[in-house]
């Protein structure tokens, strides 16, 4: 067996892509190693979402090159979202041996075989159809409890700040029957949770091919897919992300309400609280619409956990726009948020049309204001849970206090409790006795 060392950057979809890559390369005789020093092939599965993500990868490429200096036979490959954007730069100066974009992973074995000194391999062709639906991912062992399943690839939104449509191509939905099969296999292998992944799960729509004898004429939307996966077993939890505020339907919310194993959590990226910014970002909703959807979520799925993403300092953002974001955070009260400063991405609509004119120190100050407000609101939400009884799926020992167990409640809040009886994959009932800003301190009941 040859040895593959792989580092993964970016989102959950990239983690799942690395699992697909592992599966494809394992058939070509590679097994995974966690030691770079014993690898025959070193891969970085990369992210382009913000400049600092790319900078980090360039730092790692320098480290890989040192390894290659020591062992010239080792191959270095850059795969994923940076591949397309940086193919020229990466291949210039023979920094790496191969570059493969997110839709080229099936070709990795032949690409690896074709590399010879001075002949780097490159394939960054994007596809309209590739979903890797027949490939059983070789799960990276995160906790053995929760498995990622990609249900679609690419993105058809055109958010003006975002590089993803360029790096991952057009949106396509995966055959639901292969998704259900993969979820069943994960459950049979001991996983207790599946996390259905897509850039915009609400636009999932699969139509049976016309020549399909079994499912001719059938179409499946996201609510129907959720229903099918939830039906596998009440013991299998279902999560999903990411939801797009203008596309999430009442049908999805009612499906969540009807199945207690569909977790009560929606990741609901708002990006800004200002209508002017939302329009400039080419988001397809305004503040009022967003708040109405939040109200609808809370009406149909009571106790639903809500998390979000936000960008501070987008092009032309005024103090008033920024205050609109703060007031929206105050009004909604998210449990948690991923908060970023705007980072201009070459080639995007915003880079072409708008000036990146908010000074860095202003971006940082606004981001810090959002973070401070969110920390306060998040902590309030956690404290509100004191006294509640919750069902938690055990993930394993707590990182900070290994004699305790940890796991998530349905609403995605992290729980920690003293326990010497249960193990990863068990469901336990706990009562919340105290809370830190991002953890519920519990006891078994
Ligand atoms: N700059 C900063 N943050 C960005 N995001 C996407 N593109 C950019 C960018 N150019 C954020 C959005 C998105 C999350 C995954 O990353 O908030 O929801
Ligand atoms: Fe994921 Fe976007 Fe980063 Fe690609 S660019 S890895 S899709 S976050």
XYZ file of C-alpha atoms and ligand atoms in Angstrom:
471
model
C 0.000 0.000 0.000
C 1.125 3.556 -0.721
C 0.473 6.208 1.859
C -1.669 9.317 1.463
C -1.470 12.291 3.784
C -4.326 14.763 3.366
C -5.047 18.112 5.019
C -8.497 19.619 4.710
C -9.373 23.302 4.856
C -12.714 25.078 4.658
C -16.246 23.883 5.116
C -17.957 20.598 5.943
C -18.441 19.933 2.234
C -14.688 19.935 1.863
C -14.338 17.454 4.714
C -16.795 15.204 2.906
C -14.888 15.716 -0.355
C -11.726 14.523 1.372
C -13.651 11.396 2.349
C -14.602 10.903 -1.307
C -10.959 11.414 -2.315
C -9.823 8.846 0.270
C -12.328 6.380 -1.128
C -11.216 6.935 -4.728
C -7.521 6.710 -3.909
C -7.958 3.689 -1.654
C -9.129 1.781 -4.723
C -5.875 2.831 -6.368
C -3.823 1.309 -3.557
C -3.469 4.212 -1.141
C -4.105 4.115 2.575
C -4.295 7.138 4.815
C -1.525 8.229 7.131
C -1.494 11.027 9.666
C 2.278 11.390 9.358
C 3.438 13.590 6.533
C 6.926 12.125 6.855
C 5.793 8.670 5.700
C 3.516 9.806 2.875
C 3.996 8.970 -0.791
C 1.364 11.525 -1.715
C 0.585 14.758 0.133
C -2.696 16.483 -0.676
C -4.149 19.764 0.525
C -7.895 20.057 0.000
C -8.223 23.807 -0.118
C -10.642 26.667 0.493
C -10.855 30.025 -1.276
C -13.618 31.696 0.674
C -11.452 34.439 2.232
C -7.941 35.572 1.544
C -6.610 34.307 4.870
C -7.852 30.797 4.014
C -5.685 30.877 0.911
C -2.725 32.366 2.770
C -2.822 29.496 5.223
C -2.600 26.998 2.362
C 0.361 28.810 0.810
C 2.079 28.531 4.182
C 1.437 24.794 4.156
C 2.702 24.410 0.577
C 6.034 25.826 1.779
C 6.123 23.108 4.428
C 5.278 20.425 1.845
C 8.095 21.654 -0.374
C 10.573 21.264 2.460
C 9.397 17.668 2.747
C 9.935 17.211 -0.984
C 13.457 18.611 -0.665
C 14.175 15.861 1.825
C 12.341 13.199 -0.171
C 12.133 14.142 -3.863
C 9.973 11.101 -4.654
C 7.027 12.396 -2.638
C 4.171 13.884 -4.725
C 2.369 17.082 -3.741
C -1.127 17.900 -4.908
C -3.456 20.831 -4.420
C -7.115 19.949 -4.770
C -10.425 21.666 -4.100
C -11.542 25.251 -4.296
C -8.148 26.912 -4.807
C -7.295 24.689 -7.740
C -9.185 26.550 -10.419
C -8.297 29.995 -9.170
C -4.634 29.355 -8.720
C -3.707 26.763 -11.279
C -1.289 29.052 -13.127
C 0.331 30.349 -9.982
C 0.597 26.866 -8.497
C 2.061 25.246 -11.581
C 4.397 28.125 -12.245
C 7.757 27.333 -10.781
C 6.748 23.664 -10.397
C 5.570 24.152 -6.861
C 3.303 21.131 -6.959
C 2.884 17.926 -8.963
C -0.834 17.977 -9.428
C -3.792 20.307 -9.256
C -7.342 18.936 -9.262
C -10.577 20.881 -8.980
C -13.644 19.749 -6.989
C -15.158 17.872 -9.939
C -11.978 16.026 -10.993
C -11.485 13.620 -8.117
C -12.383 10.500 -10.094
C -9.325 11.183 -12.229
C -6.927 11.409 -9.282
C -5.557 7.843 -9.655
C -4.640 8.349 -13.302
C -3.313 11.831 -12.616
C -1.102 10.556 -9.819
C 0.159 7.750 -12.059
C 0.948 10.188 -14.869
C 3.070 12.569 -12.809
C 6.738 12.503 -13.624
C 9.419 15.108 -12.983
C 8.657 18.262 -14.890
C 5.234 17.044 -15.948
C 2.668 18.327 -13.464
C -0.881 17.107 -13.917
C -3.776 19.503 -13.913
C -7.534 19.123 -14.198
C -9.776 21.932 -13.035
C -12.668 21.239 -15.384
C -15.993 21.823 -13.635
C -18.907 19.543 -14.367
C -22.651 20.039 -14.682
C -23.418 16.516 -13.532
C -20.728 15.147 -11.194
C -22.125 14.344 -7.730
C -19.922 11.338 -6.814
C -23.217 9.652 -5.999
C -21.911 6.125 -6.433
C -18.833 6.643 -4.258
C -19.011 5.511 -0.641
C -16.926 8.061 1.294
C -14.212 6.641 3.537
C -15.140 8.513 6.694
C -12.445 10.584 8.345
C -12.796 9.483 11.909
C -14.135 12.592 13.593
C -16.172 10.943 16.318
C -17.757 7.921 14.650
C -21.163 9.319 15.568
C -22.010 11.910 12.935
C -21.517 11.426 9.182
C -21.501 14.070 6.471
C -23.478 13.359 3.328
C -23.301 15.773 0.404
C -26.701 16.021 -1.269
C -25.765 18.536 -3.934
C -22.735 20.310 -5.331
C -22.034 23.777 -6.635
C -24.128 26.885 -6.248
C -26.471 28.847 -8.503
C -26.817 31.880 -6.275
C -24.835 34.873 -7.293
C -23.965 36.557 -4.010
C -21.689 39.319 -5.192
C -18.969 38.720 -2.576
C -18.721 34.968 -3.006
C -16.210 32.896 -4.914
C -18.001 29.557 -4.521
C -19.954 29.548 -7.804
C -16.599 30.020 -9.559
C -14.703 27.404 -7.578
C -17.397 24.739 -7.339
C -19.463 25.437 -10.427
C -23.155 25.177 -11.128
C -25.615 23.586 -8.760
C -26.628 19.963 -9.209
C -28.656 17.689 -6.962
C -27.664 14.158 -6.190
C -29.919 11.121 -6.737
C -31.984 10.822 -3.511
C -31.890 7.033 -3.589
C -28.104 7.071 -3.351
C -28.367 9.568 -0.485
C -30.786 7.333 1.430
C -28.581 4.316 0.757
C -25.538 6.142 2.056
C -27.434 7.226 5.182
C -28.610 3.637 5.755
C -25.058 2.377 5.379
C -23.794 4.987 7.841
C -26.483 3.948 10.342
C -25.638 0.269 9.862
C -21.972 1.139 10.494
C -22.888 2.665 13.852
C -23.356 6.329 12.988
C -26.264 7.938 14.816
C -26.474 11.210 12.939
C -26.260 12.261 9.314
C -25.601 15.817 8.274
C -26.982 16.574 4.811
C -24.762 19.133 3.123
C -25.251 21.597 0.307
C -24.499 25.248 -0.421
C -28.235 25.868 -0.497
C -30.158 22.776 0.558
C -33.526 24.448 -0.007
C -32.976 24.458 -3.744
C -32.330 20.709 -3.760
C -34.417 19.281 -6.586
C -33.858 15.970 -8.252
C -35.718 14.863 -11.320
C -35.562 11.258 -12.405
C -33.878 10.844 -15.770
C -36.426 10.153 -18.492
C -35.031 6.707 -19.155
C -35.158 5.732 -15.480
C -37.302 2.580 -15.324
C -37.823 2.702 -11.566
C -38.589 6.343 -10.846
C -39.721 7.690 -14.209
C -41.372 11.099 -13.947
C -40.578 11.414 -10.248
C -39.105 14.506 -8.660
C -37.884 14.975 -5.096
C -37.502 18.309 -3.309
C -35.603 18.979 -0.091
C -38.594 18.454 2.225
C -39.291 15.100 0.571
C -35.634 14.119 0.835
C -35.625 14.992 4.544
C -38.709 12.854 4.991
C -37.055 9.870 3.295
C -33.881 10.142 5.384
C -35.795 10.681 8.621
C -37.795 7.508 7.913
C -34.666 5.313 8.059
C -34.844 5.042 11.854
C -36.053 7.142 14.791
C -32.607 6.371 16.234
C -30.892 8.216 13.387
C -30.723 11.971 13.783
C -30.861 14.137 10.692
C -29.180 17.539 10.418
C -28.706 19.736 7.394
C -27.010 22.895 6.240
C -26.997 25.441 4.725
C -30.457 27.013 4.453
C -30.947 30.069 2.269
C -33.334 32.630 3.788
C -35.431 33.293 0.705
C -35.707 29.653 -0.292
C -36.580 27.791 2.916
C -40.185 26.610 2.616
C -42.947 26.004 5.124
C -42.982 22.440 3.790
C -39.443 21.965 5.123
C -40.443 23.448 8.489
C -43.530 21.227 8.751
C -41.411 18.191 7.850
C -39.032 19.096 10.681
C -41.952 19.511 13.069
C -43.365 16.120 12.084
C -40.173 14.148 12.800
C -38.541 14.373 16.196
C -35.311 12.905 14.786
C -34.865 15.867 12.422
C -32.821 18.139 14.637
C -34.266 21.463 15.720
C -31.514 23.616 14.332
C -31.287 25.816 11.269
C -28.108 27.491 10.101
C -29.539 30.614 8.552
C -26.879 32.968 7.163
C -28.122 36.561 7.185
C -24.865 38.260 6.011
C -26.146 41.768 6.885
C -29.033 43.490 8.627
C -29.082 46.362 6.148
C -31.359 46.285 3.103
C -28.905 48.379 1.105
C -26.116 45.883 1.800
C -28.318 42.848 1.168
C -29.226 44.245 -2.216
C -25.629 44.990 -3.065
C -24.675 41.497 -1.905
C -27.348 40.214 -4.339
C -29.033 38.288 -1.575
C -32.573 37.520 -2.636
C -34.315 38.757 0.530
C -34.482 41.865 2.645
C -34.379 42.370 6.397
C -38.145 42.203 6.781
C -38.343 38.925 4.844
C -35.537 37.449 6.937
C -37.234 38.387 10.212
C -40.535 36.987 8.970
C -38.879 33.679 8.142
C -37.308 33.591 11.611
C -40.754 34.172 13.132
C -42.186 31.391 10.950
C -39.407 28.992 11.996
C -40.134 29.715 15.644
C -43.865 29.282 15.123
C -43.691 25.945 13.277
C -40.587 24.496 14.971
C -40.672 25.796 18.545
C -37.291 25.711 20.320
C -35.450 25.643 17.024
C -31.789 26.591 17.437
C -30.721 29.366 15.089
C -27.183 30.167 13.971
C -25.961 32.496 11.272
C -23.111 33.922 9.207
C -22.441 37.643 8.883
C -19.996 39.829 6.984
C -18.743 43.128 8.456
C -17.480 45.933 6.247
C -18.831 44.979 2.836
C -18.317 47.536 0.034
C -19.891 50.894 0.852
C -21.139 49.789 4.280
C -22.009 52.897 6.337
C -22.237 53.202 10.118
C -25.995 53.099 9.714
C -25.814 49.852 7.719
C -23.602 48.416 10.435
C -26.060 49.486 13.150
C -28.788 47.677 11.186
C -26.732 44.502 11.498
C -26.277 45.039 15.234
C -29.996 45.654 15.714
C -30.874 42.542 13.741
C -28.572 40.470 15.956
C -30.218 42.075 18.992
C -33.672 41.295 17.636
C -33.123 37.678 16.558
C -30.840 36.482 19.356
C -28.833 33.801 17.553
C -27.377 30.917 19.557
C -24.095 31.273 17.699
C -22.659 32.960 14.629
C -19.730 32.767 12.259
C -18.619 36.370 11.914
C -16.230 37.627 9.244
C -14.696 40.765 7.839
C -15.313 41.240 4.159
C -12.441 39.897 2.078
C -12.460 40.801 -1.606
C -12.227 37.763 -3.880
C -10.813 38.292 -7.362
C -13.273 37.635 -10.158
C -16.434 38.045 -8.097
C -19.107 40.574 -9.012
C -18.190 42.737 -6.026
C -14.520 42.773 -7.016
C -15.457 43.856 -10.516
C -18.160 46.382 -9.659
C -17.703 47.785 -6.172
C -14.893 49.421 -4.322
C -13.609 47.617 -1.208
C -13.730 50.954 0.565
C -14.249 50.221 4.262
C -10.832 50.711 5.894
C -9.413 47.588 7.567
C -9.479 49.125 11.034
C -13.158 50.026 10.586
C -13.943 46.478 9.424
C -12.196 45.121 12.485
C -13.956 47.481 14.870
C -17.379 46.663 13.391
C -16.643 42.949 13.496
C -15.624 43.244 17.144
C -18.863 45.057 17.937
C -20.876 42.274 16.319
C -18.849 39.636 18.178
C -19.355 41.376 21.535
C -23.099 41.661 20.976
C -23.369 38.064 19.765
C -21.390 36.767 22.747
C -23.861 38.472 25.056
C -26.960 37.255 23.172
C -25.599 33.719 22.786
C -24.796 33.515 26.491
C -28.356 34.688 27.285
C -29.792 31.889 25.137
C -27.630 29.309 26.873
C -28.662 30.586 30.311
C -32.319 30.392 29.323
C -31.875 26.633 28.989
C -31.129 26.137 32.699
C -33.705 23.777 34.205
C -34.636 22.196 30.865
C -34.496 18.466 30.179
C -32.833 17.505 26.909
C -32.005 14.446 24.885
C -28.337 14.442 23.948
C -26.389 12.260 21.532
C -23.081 11.373 23.189
C -20.062 12.331 21.083
C -17.365 11.266 23.534
C -15.253 12.625 26.371
C -15.311 16.373 26.850
C -12.146 18.035 25.558
C -11.687 20.268 28.585
C -12.708 17.776 31.259
C -12.093 14.263 29.870
C -13.820 12.625 32.840
C -17.079 14.183 31.575
C -18.970 13.281 28.415
C -20.102 15.779 25.816
C -22.664 15.809 23.051
C -25.170 18.008 21.322
C -28.806 18.621 22.045
C -31.206 18.613 19.112
C -30.856 22.424 18.879
C -27.090 22.040 18.397
C -26.122 23.376 21.817
C -23.101 21.577 23.258
C -23.764 19.790 26.563
C -21.250 18.475 29.124
C -22.046 16.239 32.099
C -20.300 13.864 34.516
C -20.849 10.311 33.330
C -18.915 7.060 33.620
C -21.639 4.840 32.196
C -22.420 5.932 28.660
C -20.347 6.008 25.501
C -20.187 7.718 22.127
C -23.340 7.034 20.115
C -25.679 6.624 23.104
C -28.695 8.844 23.589
C -28.988 10.184 27.135
C -31.453 12.388 29.015
C -29.919 15.288 30.884
C -31.067 18.275 32.865
C -29.320 21.617 32.392
C -27.984 22.876 35.720
C -25.745 25.734 34.597
C -24.428 27.377 31.451
C -21.260 28.992 30.141
C -21.531 31.228 27.038
C -21.302 28.267 24.668
C -21.820 25.119 26.755
C -24.684 23.711 28.793
C -23.507 22.121 32.041
C -25.824 19.209 32.764
C -26.521 16.200 34.940
C -27.906 12.825 33.944
C -31.551 12.226 34.771
N -15.538 37.753 2.652
C -15.901 37.452 3.919
N -16.744 36.456 4.225
C -17.257 35.734 3.213
N -18.130 34.719 3.211
C -18.311 34.321 1.935
N -17.585 35.095 1.100
C -16.924 35.988 1.879
C -16.024 37.049 1.594
N -15.668 37.363 0.351
C -18.758 34.184 4.422
C -20.277 34.246 4.331
C -20.649 32.807 4.110
C -19.575 32.074 4.863
C -19.414 30.655 4.499
O -18.410 32.813 4.564
O -20.771 34.715 5.567
O -21.945 32.499 4.584
Fe -16.184 25.326 1.228
Fe -16.528 27.682 0.039
Fe -14.202 27.120 1.181
Fe -14.936 25.898 -1.082
S -14.549 28.075 -0.847
S -14.061 24.928 0.764
S -17.143 25.727 -0.785
S -16.146 27.340 2.228
